[in-house]
PDB file of C-alpha atoms in Angstrom:
ATOM      1  CA  MET A   1     -70.550   9.813 -10.031  1.00  0.00           C
ATOM      2  CA  LYS A   2     -68.725  11.134 -13.083  1.00  0.00           C
ATOM      3  CA  ARG A   3     -71.022  14.296 -13.042  1.00  0.00           C
ATOM      4  CA  LEU A   4     -68.964  15.092  -9.915  1.00  0.00           C
ATOM      5  CA  PHE A   5     -65.688  14.597 -11.055  1.00  0.00           C
ATOM      6  CA  PRO A   6     -63.918  17.601 -11.985  1.00  0.00           C
ATOM      7  CA  THR A   7     -61.953  17.582 -15.716  1.00  0.00           C
ATOM      8  CA  GLU A   8     -58.808  18.406 -13.715  1.00  0.00           C
ATOM      9  CA  TYR A   9     -57.628  19.020 -10.256  1.00  0.00           C
ATOM     10  CA  VAL A  10     -54.782  21.371  -9.231  1.00  0.00           C
ATOM     11  CA  SER A  11     -53.644  23.104  -6.021  1.00  0.00           C
ATOM     12  CA  SER A  12     -54.304  26.325  -6.958  1.00  0.00           C
ATOM     13  CA  VAL A  13     -55.465  29.094  -9.960  1.00  0.00           C
ATOM     14  CA  TYR A  14     -51.417  29.805  -9.894  1.00  0.00           C
ATOM     15  CA  ASP A  15     -50.909  26.069 -10.875  1.00  0.00           C
ATOM     16  CA  ILE A  16     -53.168  25.909 -13.894  1.00  0.00           C
ATOM     17  CA  ASN A  17     -51.286  25.660 -17.557  1.00  0.00           C
ATOM     18  CA  TYR A  18     -52.986  28.491 -18.854  1.00  0.00           C
ATOM     19  CA  GLU A  19     -50.852  28.297 -22.341  1.00  0.00           C
ATOM     20  CA  ASP A  20     -52.254  24.718 -22.639  1.00  0.00           C
ATOM     21  CA  LEU A  21     -55.758  25.797 -22.407  1.00  0.00           C
ATOM     22  CA  PHE A  22     -55.176  28.389 -24.921  1.00  0.00           C
ATOM     23  CA  GLU A  23     -53.611  26.088 -27.047  1.00  0.00           C
ATOM     24  CA  LYS A  24     -56.652  23.779 -26.631  1.00  0.00           C
ATOM     25  CA  GLY A  25     -58.965  26.645 -27.939  1.00  0.00           C
ATOM     26  CA  ILE A  26     -60.427  27.641 -24.419  1.00  0.00           C
ATOM     27  CA  ARG A  27     -60.781  31.513 -24.726  1.00  0.00           C
ATOM     28  CA  GLY A  28     -63.170  31.927 -21.633  1.00  0.00           C
ATOM     29  CA  LEU A  29     -62.150  31.482 -18.033  1.00  0.00           C
ATOM     30  CA  ILE A  30     -65.112  31.676 -15.154  1.00  0.00           C
ATOM     31  CA  PHE A  31     -63.751  31.806 -11.568  1.00  0.00           C
ATOM     32  CA  ASP A  32     -65.466  31.126  -8.488  1.00  0.00           C
ATOM     33  CA  ILE A  33     -64.468  33.312  -5.840  1.00  0.00           C
ATOM     34  CA  ASP A  34     -64.166  32.044  -2.126  1.00  0.00           C
ATOM     35  CA  ASN A  35     -61.830  30.040  -1.380  1.00  0.00           C
ATOM     36  CA  THR A  36     -60.668  29.932  -5.155  1.00  0.00           C
ATOM     37  CA  LEU A  37     -59.264  32.945  -5.815  1.00  0.00           C
ATOM     38  CA  VAL A  38     -59.111  34.604  -1.723  1.00  0.00           C
ATOM     39  CA  PRO A  39     -60.234  33.411   1.331  1.00  0.00           C
ATOM     40  CA  TYR A  40     -64.341  33.928   1.771  1.00  0.00           C
ATOM     41  CA  PHE A  41     -63.642  36.507   4.674  1.00  0.00           C
ATOM     42  CA  VAL A  42     -60.914  38.717   2.462  1.00  0.00           C
ATOM     43  CA  LYS A  43     -62.862  41.575   0.823  1.00  0.00           C
ATOM     44  CA  GLU A  44     -60.464  42.758  -2.407  1.00  0.00           C
ATOM     45  CA  SER A  45     -58.429  41.049  -4.793  1.00  0.00           C
ATOM     46  CA  ASP A  46     -54.729  41.591  -4.247  1.00  0.00           C
ATOM     47  CA  ASP A  47     -51.807  42.347  -6.362  1.00  0.00           C
ATOM     48  CA  GLN A  48     -50.947  38.425  -7.275  1.00  0.00           C
ATOM     49  CA  LEU A  49     -54.475  38.129  -8.303  1.00  0.00           C
ATOM     50  CA  ILE A  50     -54.619  41.633 -10.302  1.00  0.00           C
ATOM     51  CA  GLU A  51     -51.529  40.653 -12.103  1.00  0.00           C
ATOM     52  CA  LEU A  52     -52.654  37.352 -12.915  1.00  0.00           C
ATOM     53  CA  PHE A  53     -56.056  38.291 -14.326  1.00  0.00           C
ATOM     54  CA  THR A  54     -53.890  41.194 -16.589  1.00  0.00           C
ATOM     55  CA  SER A  55     -51.476  38.470 -17.806  1.00  0.00           C
ATOM     56  CA  LEU A  56     -54.446  36.190 -18.638  1.00  0.00           C
ATOM     57  CA  ARG A  57     -56.215  38.987 -20.765  1.00  0.00           C
ATOM     58  CA  GLU A  58     -53.032  39.839 -22.406  1.00  0.00           C
ATOM     59  CA  LYS A  59     -52.916  36.084 -23.279  1.00  0.00           C
ATOM     60  CA  GLY A  60     -56.378  36.584 -25.332  1.00  0.00           C
ATOM     61  CA  PHE A  61     -58.701  34.999 -22.457  1.00  0.00           C
ATOM     62  CA  LYS A  62     -61.928  36.672 -21.302  1.00  0.00           C
ATOM     63  CA  ILE A  63     -62.530  36.328 -17.567  1.00  0.00           C
ATOM     64  CA  SER A  64     -66.050  36.085 -15.563  1.00  0.00           C
ATOM     65  CA  LEU A  65     -66.610  35.702 -12.419  1.00  0.00           C
ATOM     66  CA  VAL A  66     -69.700  33.600 -11.247  1.00  0.00           C
ATOM     67  CA  SER A  67     -70.067  33.374  -7.344  1.00  0.00           C
ATOM     68  CA  ASN A  68     -73.141  32.617  -5.212  1.00  0.00           C
ATOM     69  CA  GLY A  69     -72.069  34.875  -2.980  1.00  0.00           C
ATOM     70  CA  LYS A  70     -73.747  38.514  -2.148  1.00  0.00           C
ATOM     71  CA  LYS A  71     -73.670  41.240  -4.997  1.00  0.00           C
ATOM     72  CA  ASP A  72     -72.277  43.638  -2.693  1.00  0.00           C
ATOM     73  CA  ARG A  73     -69.604  41.133  -1.707  1.00  0.00           C
ATOM     74  CA  VAL A  74     -68.932  40.280  -5.260  1.00  0.00           C
ATOM     75  CA  MET A  75     -68.929  43.788  -6.658  1.00  0.00           C
ATOM     76  CA  LYS A  76     -66.598  45.005  -4.096  1.00  0.00           C
ATOM     77  CA  PHE A  77     -64.172  42.014  -4.718  1.00  0.00           C
ATOM     78  CA  ASN A  78     -64.389  43.087  -8.602  1.00  0.00           C
ATOM     79  CA  GLU A  79     -63.629  46.792  -8.318  1.00  0.00           C
ATOM     80  CA  LYS A  80     -59.772  46.113  -9.249  1.00  0.00           C
ATOM     81  CA  LEU A  81     -60.141  43.333 -11.428  1.00  0.00           C
ATOM     82  CA  LYS A  82     -62.689  44.734 -13.765  1.00  0.00           C
ATOM     83  CA  VAL A  83     -64.132  41.501 -15.345  1.00  0.00           C
ATOM     84  CA  TYR A  84     -67.735  40.327 -15.874  1.00  0.00           C
ATOM     85  CA  ALA A  85     -69.052  39.509 -12.518  1.00  0.00           C
ATOM     86  CA  PHE A  86     -72.380  37.298 -12.013  1.00  0.00           C
ATOM     87  CA  PRO A  87     -73.364  37.243  -8.124  1.00  0.00           C
ATOM     88  CA  ARG A  88     -75.965  35.068  -6.366  1.00  0.00           C
ATOM     89  CA  ALA A  89     -74.882  32.931  -9.562  1.00  0.00           C
ATOM     90  CA  ASN A  90     -76.939  30.035  -7.660  1.00  0.00           C
ATOM     91  CA  LYS A  91     -74.427  27.091  -8.713  1.00  0.00           C
ATOM     92  CA  PRO A  92     -75.046  24.201  -9.454  1.00  0.00           C
ATOM     93  CA  GLY A  93     -77.710  25.884 -11.483  1.00  0.00           C
ATOM     94  CA  THR A  94     -75.959  26.687 -15.085  1.00  0.00           C
ATOM     95  CA  VAL A  95     -78.023  29.873 -15.983  1.00  0.00           C
ATOM     96  CA  ASN A  96     -75.186  32.574 -14.842  1.00  0.00           C
ATOM     97  CA  LEU A  97     -72.363  30.288 -16.625  1.00  0.00           C
ATOM     98  CA  LYS A  98     -74.579  30.620 -19.809  1.00  0.00           C
ATOM     99  CA  LYS A  99     -74.976  34.225 -19.117  1.00  0.00           C
ATOM    100  CA  ALA A 100     -71.053  34.561 -18.427  1.00  0.00           C
ATOM    101  CA  MET A 101     -70.035  32.562 -21.743  1.00  0.00           C
ATOM    102  CA  LYS A 102     -72.739  34.861 -23.518  1.00  0.00           C
ATOM    103  CA  VAL A 103     -71.001  38.173 -22.504  1.00  0.00           C
ATOM    104  CA  MET A 104     -67.733  36.628 -22.945  1.00  0.00           C
ATOM    105  CA  ASN A 105     -68.618  35.383 -26.706  1.00  0.00           C
ATOM    106  CA  THR A 106     -67.436  31.969 -25.820  1.00  0.00           C
ATOM    107  CA  ASP A 107     -69.544  28.682 -25.714  1.00  0.00           C
ATOM    108  CA  ALA A 108     -69.109  25.457 -23.826  1.00  0.00           C
ATOM    109  CA  GLU A 109     -66.491  24.204 -25.630  1.00  0.00           C
ATOM    110  CA  SER A 110     -64.410  27.130 -25.199  1.00  0.00           C
ATOM    111  CA  THR A 111     -65.158  27.946 -21.612  1.00  0.00           C
ATOM    112  CA  VAL A 112     -63.587  26.713 -18.603  1.00  0.00           C
ATOM    113  CA  MET A 113     -64.934  26.775 -14.988  1.00  0.00           C
ATOM    114  CA  ILE A 114     -62.643  27.292 -12.188  1.00  0.00           C
ATOM    115  CA  GLY A 115     -63.756  26.622  -8.627  1.00  0.00           C
ATOM    116  CA  ASP A 116     -63.301  25.068  -4.997  1.00  0.00           C
ATOM    117  CA  GLN A 117     -66.141  23.202  -4.524  1.00  0.00           C
ATOM    118  CA  ILE A 118     -67.589  19.785  -6.313  1.00  0.00           C
ATOM    119  CA  PHE A 119     -71.221  20.552  -4.841  1.00  0.00           C
ATOM    120  CA  THR A 120     -71.420  23.924  -6.994  1.00  0.00           C
ATOM    121  CA  ASP A 121     -68.596  24.635  -9.141  1.00  0.00           C
ATOM    122  CA  VAL A 122     -67.980  21.117 -10.824  1.00  0.00           C
ATOM    123  CA  TRP A 123     -71.469  20.253 -11.016  1.00  0.00           C
ATOM    124  CA  ALA A 124     -72.376  23.282 -12.441  1.00  0.00           C
ATOM    125  CA  ALA A 125     -69.638  23.052 -15.105  1.00  0.00           C
ATOM    126  CA  ASN A 126     -70.715  19.558 -15.642  1.00  0.00           C
ATOM    127  CA  ARG A 127     -74.105  20.384 -16.224  1.00  0.00           C
ATOM    128  CA  ALA A 128     -73.280  23.287 -18.631  1.00  0.00           C
ATOM    129  CA  GLY A 129     -71.042  20.545 -20.563  1.00  0.00           C
ATOM    130  CA  MET A 130     -68.112  22.677 -19.695  1.00  0.00           C
ATOM    131  CA  MET A 131     -64.413  21.603 -18.795  1.00  0.00           C
ATOM    132  CA  ASN A 132     -63.897  22.639 -15.235  1.00  0.00           C
ATOM    133  CA  ILE A 133     -60.489  22.580 -13.116  1.00  0.00           C
ATOM    134  CA  LEU A 134     -61.122  21.980  -8.988  1.00  0.00           C
ATOM    135  CA  VAL A 135     -58.531  23.993  -7.073  1.00  0.00           C
ATOM    136  CA  GLU A 136     -57.746  23.058  -3.552  1.00  0.00           C
ATOM    137  CA  PRO A 137     -59.617  25.678  -1.187  1.00  0.00           C
ATOM    138  CA  ILE A 138     -57.212  28.310  -0.115  1.00  0.00           C
ATOM    139  CA  SER A 139     -58.308  28.289   3.361  1.00  0.00           C
ATOM    140  CA  GLU A 140     -59.271  25.668   6.162  1.00  0.00           C
ATOM    141  CA  LYS A 141     -61.642  28.307   7.477  1.00  0.00           C
ATOM    142  CA  ASP A 142     -65.164  28.001   5.679  1.00  0.00           C
ATOM    143  CA  GLU A 143     -68.518  29.220   6.090  1.00  0.00           C
ATOM    144  CA  PHE A 144     -70.762  26.437   8.266  1.00  0.00           C
ATOM    145  CA  ILE A 145     -72.636  24.596   5.183  1.00  0.00           C
ATOM    146  CA  THR A 146     -69.301  24.956   3.021  1.00  0.00           C
ATOM    147  CA  TRP A 147     -67.535  23.280   5.818  1.00  0.00           C
ATOM    148  CA  ILE A 148     -70.114  20.401   6.068  1.00  0.00           C
ATOM    149  CA  LYS A 149     -69.896  19.367   2.626  1.00  0.00           C
ATOM    150  CA  ARG A 150     -66.177  19.237   2.534  1.00  0.00           C
ATOM    151  CA  GLY A 151     -66.276  15.890   4.096  1.00  0.00           C
ATOM    152  CA  ILE A 152     -68.370  14.494   1.304  1.00  0.00           C
ATOM    153  CA  GLU A 153     -66.108  16.003  -1.101  1.00  0.00           C
ATOM    154  CA  GLY A 154     -62.925  14.612   0.287  1.00  0.00           C
ATOM    155  CA  LYS A 155     -64.338  11.057  -0.497  1.00  0.00           C
ATOM    156  CA  ILE A 156     -65.128  11.975  -3.904  1.00  0.00           C
ATOM    157  CA  ILE A 157     -61.681  13.462  -4.491  1.00  0.00           C
ATOM    158  CA  LYS A 158     -60.383  10.261  -3.407  1.00  0.00           C
ATOM    159  CA  LYS A 159     -62.656   8.105  -5.455  1.00  0.00           C
ATOM    160  CA  TYR A 160     -61.600  10.816  -8.575  1.00  0.00           C
ATOM    161  CA  LYS A 161     -57.618  10.272  -7.831  1.00  0.00           C
ATOM    162  CA  LYS A 162     -58.181   6.398  -7.712  1.00  0.00           C
ATOM    163  CA  LYS A 163     -60.356   6.092 -11.160  1.00  0.00           C
ATOM    164  CA  VAL A 164     -59.092   9.069 -13.000  1.00  0.00           C
ATOM    165  CA  ARG A 165     -55.532   9.329 -12.339  1.00  0.00           C
ATOM    166  CA  GLY A 166     -55.052   5.690 -11.081  1.00  0.00           C
ATOM    167  CA  ASP A 167     -53.749   7.134  -7.663  1.00  0.00           C
ATOM    168  CA  SER A 168     -54.027   4.394  -4.987  1.00  0.00           C
ATOM    169  CA  GLN A 169     -53.367   6.811  -1.999  1.00  0.00           C
TER     170      GLN A 169
END
Protein backbone atom coordinates (compact mmCIF):
# COMPACT_ATOMS: atom_id res chain seq x y z
CA MET A 1 0.00 0.00 0.00
CA LYS A 2 2.86 2.42 0.74
CA ARG A 3 3.90 2.29 -2.93
CA LEU A 4 0.61 4.02 -3.68
CA PHE A 5 0.98 6.75 -1.06
CA PRO A 6 2.15 10.16 -2.21
CA THR A 7 4.98 12.00 -0.48
CA GLU A 8 2.67 15.01 -0.18
CA TYR A 9 -0.96 15.74 -1.01
CA VAL A 10 -2.17 19.26 -1.88
CA SER A 11 -5.15 20.90 -3.52
CA SER A 12 -3.44 22.19 -6.66
CA VAL A 13 -0.12 22.94 -8.33
CA TYR A 14 -0.59 26.52 -7.10
CA ASP A 15 -0.56 25.33 -3.47
CA ILE A 16 2.86 23.66 -3.64
CA ASN A 17 5.61 25.32 -1.63
CA TYR A 18 8.20 25.51 -4.40
CA GLU A 19 10.62 27.53 -2.26
CA ASP A 20 10.67 24.69 0.27
CA LEU A 21 11.31 22.17 -2.51
CA PHE A 22 14.22 24.26 -3.78
CA GLU A 23 15.69 24.50 -0.26
CA LYS A 24 15.48 20.69 -0.04
CA GLY A 25 17.61 20.40 -3.18
CA ILE A 26 14.84 19.75 -5.71
CA ARG A 27 15.84 21.13 -9.10
CA GLY A 28 13.65 19.14 -11.48
CA LEU A 29 9.86 19.26 -11.64
CA ILE A 30 7.95 16.69 -13.67
CA PHE A 31 4.30 17.51 -14.22
CA ASP A 32 1.46 15.40 -15.52
CA ILE A 33 -0.93 17.42 -17.71
CA ASP A 34 -4.50 16.12 -17.65
CA ASN A 35 -6.41 17.12 -14.51
CA THR A 36 -3.12 18.17 -12.91
CA LEU A 37 -2.44 21.37 -14.86
CA VAL A 38 -5.71 21.66 -16.81
CA PRO A 39 -8.88 19.60 -17.29
CA TYR A 40 -8.24 16.80 -19.79
CA PHE A 41 -10.43 18.46 -22.42
CA VAL A 42 -8.44 21.77 -22.40
CA LYS A 43 -5.99 21.80 -25.29
CA GLU A 44 -3.72 24.76 -24.44
CA SER A 45 -1.99 26.16 -21.38
CA ASP A 46 -3.48 29.34 -19.94
CA ASP A 47 -1.78 32.56 -18.83
CA GLN A 48 -1.77 31.56 -15.14
CA LEU A 49 0.09 28.35 -15.92
CA ILE A 50 2.54 30.10 -18.25
CA GLU A 51 3.23 32.59 -15.45
CA LEU A 52 3.78 29.77 -12.93
CA PHE A 53 6.23 27.95 -15.23
CA THR A 54 8.08 31.20 -16.00
CA SER A 55 8.40 31.89 -12.28
CA LEU A 56 9.62 28.36 -11.57
CA ARG A 57 12.28 28.59 -14.27
CA GLU A 58 13.40 31.95 -12.87
CA LYS A 59 13.77 30.29 -9.44
CA GLY A 60 16.15 27.76 -11.02
CA PHE A 61 13.88 24.76 -11.66
CA LYS A 62 14.01 22.67 -14.80
CA ILE A 63 10.59 21.44 -15.92
CA SER A 64 9.27 18.48 -17.89
CA LEU A 65 5.83 17.27 -18.86
CA VAL A 66 5.41 13.49 -18.67
CA SER A 67 1.96 12.48 -19.83
CA ASN A 68 0.21 9.33 -20.93
CA GLY A 69 -1.59 11.55 -23.45
CA LYS A 70 -1.16 11.33 -27.19
CA LYS A 71 1.76 13.10 -28.85
CA ASP A 72 -0.37 15.67 -30.71
CA ARG A 73 -2.18 16.64 -27.50
CA VAL A 74 1.00 16.95 -25.41
CA MET A 75 2.92 18.91 -28.04
CA LYS A 76 0.02 21.33 -28.65
CA PHE A 77 -0.30 21.89 -24.89
CA ASN A 78 3.45 22.53 -24.63
CA GLU A 79 3.63 25.13 -27.44
CA LYS A 80 3.44 28.10 -25.04
CA LEU A 81 5.19 26.45 -22.07
CA LYS A 82 8.27 25.38 -24.04
CA VAL A 83 9.49 22.74 -21.59
CA TYR A 84 10.71 19.19 -22.12
CA ALA A 85 7.75 16.96 -23.03
CA PHE A 86 7.31 13.19 -23.04
CA PRO A 87 3.97 11.97 -24.45
CA ARG A 88 2.65 8.39 -24.38
CA ALA A 89 4.69 7.98 -21.20
CA ASN A 90 3.19 4.66 -20.21
CA LYS A 91 3.03 5.55 -16.50
CA PRO A 92 3.28 3.79 -14.06
CA GLY A 93 6.29 2.76 -16.09
CA THR A 94 9.41 4.72 -15.20
CA VAL A 95 11.22 4.94 -18.55
CA ASN A 96 9.98 8.44 -19.40
CA LEU A 97 10.52 9.74 -15.87
CA LYS A 98 14.14 8.66 -16.24
CA LYS A 99 14.36 10.30 -19.69
CA ALA A 100 12.98 13.53 -18.22
CA MET A 101 15.53 13.47 -15.41
CA LYS A 102 18.32 12.85 -17.92
CA VAL A 103 17.43 15.87 -20.10
CA MET A 104 16.98 18.06 -17.01
CA ASN A 105 20.32 16.80 -15.65
CA THR A 106 18.68 15.74 -12.38
CA ASP A 107 18.26 12.47 -10.54
CA ALA A 108 15.61 10.82 -8.36
CA GLU A 109 16.81 12.68 -5.26
CA SER A 110 16.60 16.11 -6.92
CA THR A 111 13.35 15.66 -8.85
CA VAL A 112 9.68 15.59 -7.90
CA MET A 113 6.73 14.18 -9.86
CA ILE A 114 3.50 16.18 -9.63
CA GLY A 115 0.25 14.59 -10.77
CA ASP A 116 -3.38 13.85 -9.98
CA GLN A 117 -3.52 10.06 -10.20
CA ILE A 118 -2.28 7.46 -7.76
CA PHE A 119 -2.13 4.54 -10.21
CA THR A 120 -0.06 6.45 -12.77
CA ASP A 121 1.78 9.45 -11.32
CA VAL A 122 2.34 8.45 -7.69
CA TRP A 123 3.03 4.80 -8.41
CA ALA A 124 5.49 5.64 -11.21
CA ALA A 125 7.36 8.15 -9.03
CA ASN A 126 7.55 5.74 -6.11
CA ARG A 127 8.83 3.02 -8.42
CA ALA A 128 11.52 5.45 -9.65
CA GLY A 129 12.48 6.38 -6.06
CA MET A 130 11.29 9.95 -6.47
CA MET A 131 9.45 12.33 -4.21
CA ASN A 132 5.95 12.96 -5.53
CA ILE A 133 3.11 15.35 -4.91
CA LEU A 134 -0.46 14.29 -5.51
CA VAL A 135 -2.84 17.12 -6.39
CA GLU A 136 -6.60 17.00 -6.36
CA PRO A 137 -8.02 16.59 -9.88
CA ILE A 138 -8.94 19.94 -11.41
CA SER A 139 -12.15 18.67 -12.94
CA GLU A 140 -14.61 16.01 -11.89
CA LYS A 141 -14.97 15.18 -15.57
CA ASP A 142 -12.56 12.37 -16.49
CA GLU A 143 -11.98 9.89 -19.23
CA PHE A 144 -13.96 6.72 -18.50
CA ILE A 145 -11.03 4.54 -17.38
CA THR A 146 -9.75 7.27 -15.06
CA TRP A 147 -13.23 7.76 -13.62
CA ILE A 148 -13.36 4.07 -12.70
CA LYS A 149 -10.02 4.29 -10.83
CA ARG A 150 -11.06 7.39 -8.85
CA GLY A 151 -13.21 5.36 -6.46
CA ILE A 152 -10.31 3.13 -5.49
CA GLU A 153 -8.00 6.15 -5.29
CA GLY A 154 -10.43 7.80 -2.86
CA LYS A 155 -10.05 4.85 -0.49
CA ILE A 156 -6.25 4.99 -0.76
CA ILE A 157 -6.24 8.74 -0.06
CA LYS A 158 -8.41 8.15 3.01
CA LYS A 159 -5.90 5.57 4.30
CA TYR A 160 -3.03 7.92 3.45
CA LYS A 161 -4.59 10.74 5.46
CA LYS A 162 -5.29 8.45 8.39
CA LYS A 163 -1.86 6.80 8.55
CA VAL A 164 0.47 9.56 7.32
CA ARG A 165 -1.27 12.67 8.55
CA GLY A 166 -3.17 11.25 11.48
CA ASP A 167 -6.52 12.48 10.12
CA SER A 168 -9.53 10.68 11.49
CA GLN A 169 -11.91 11.74 8.70
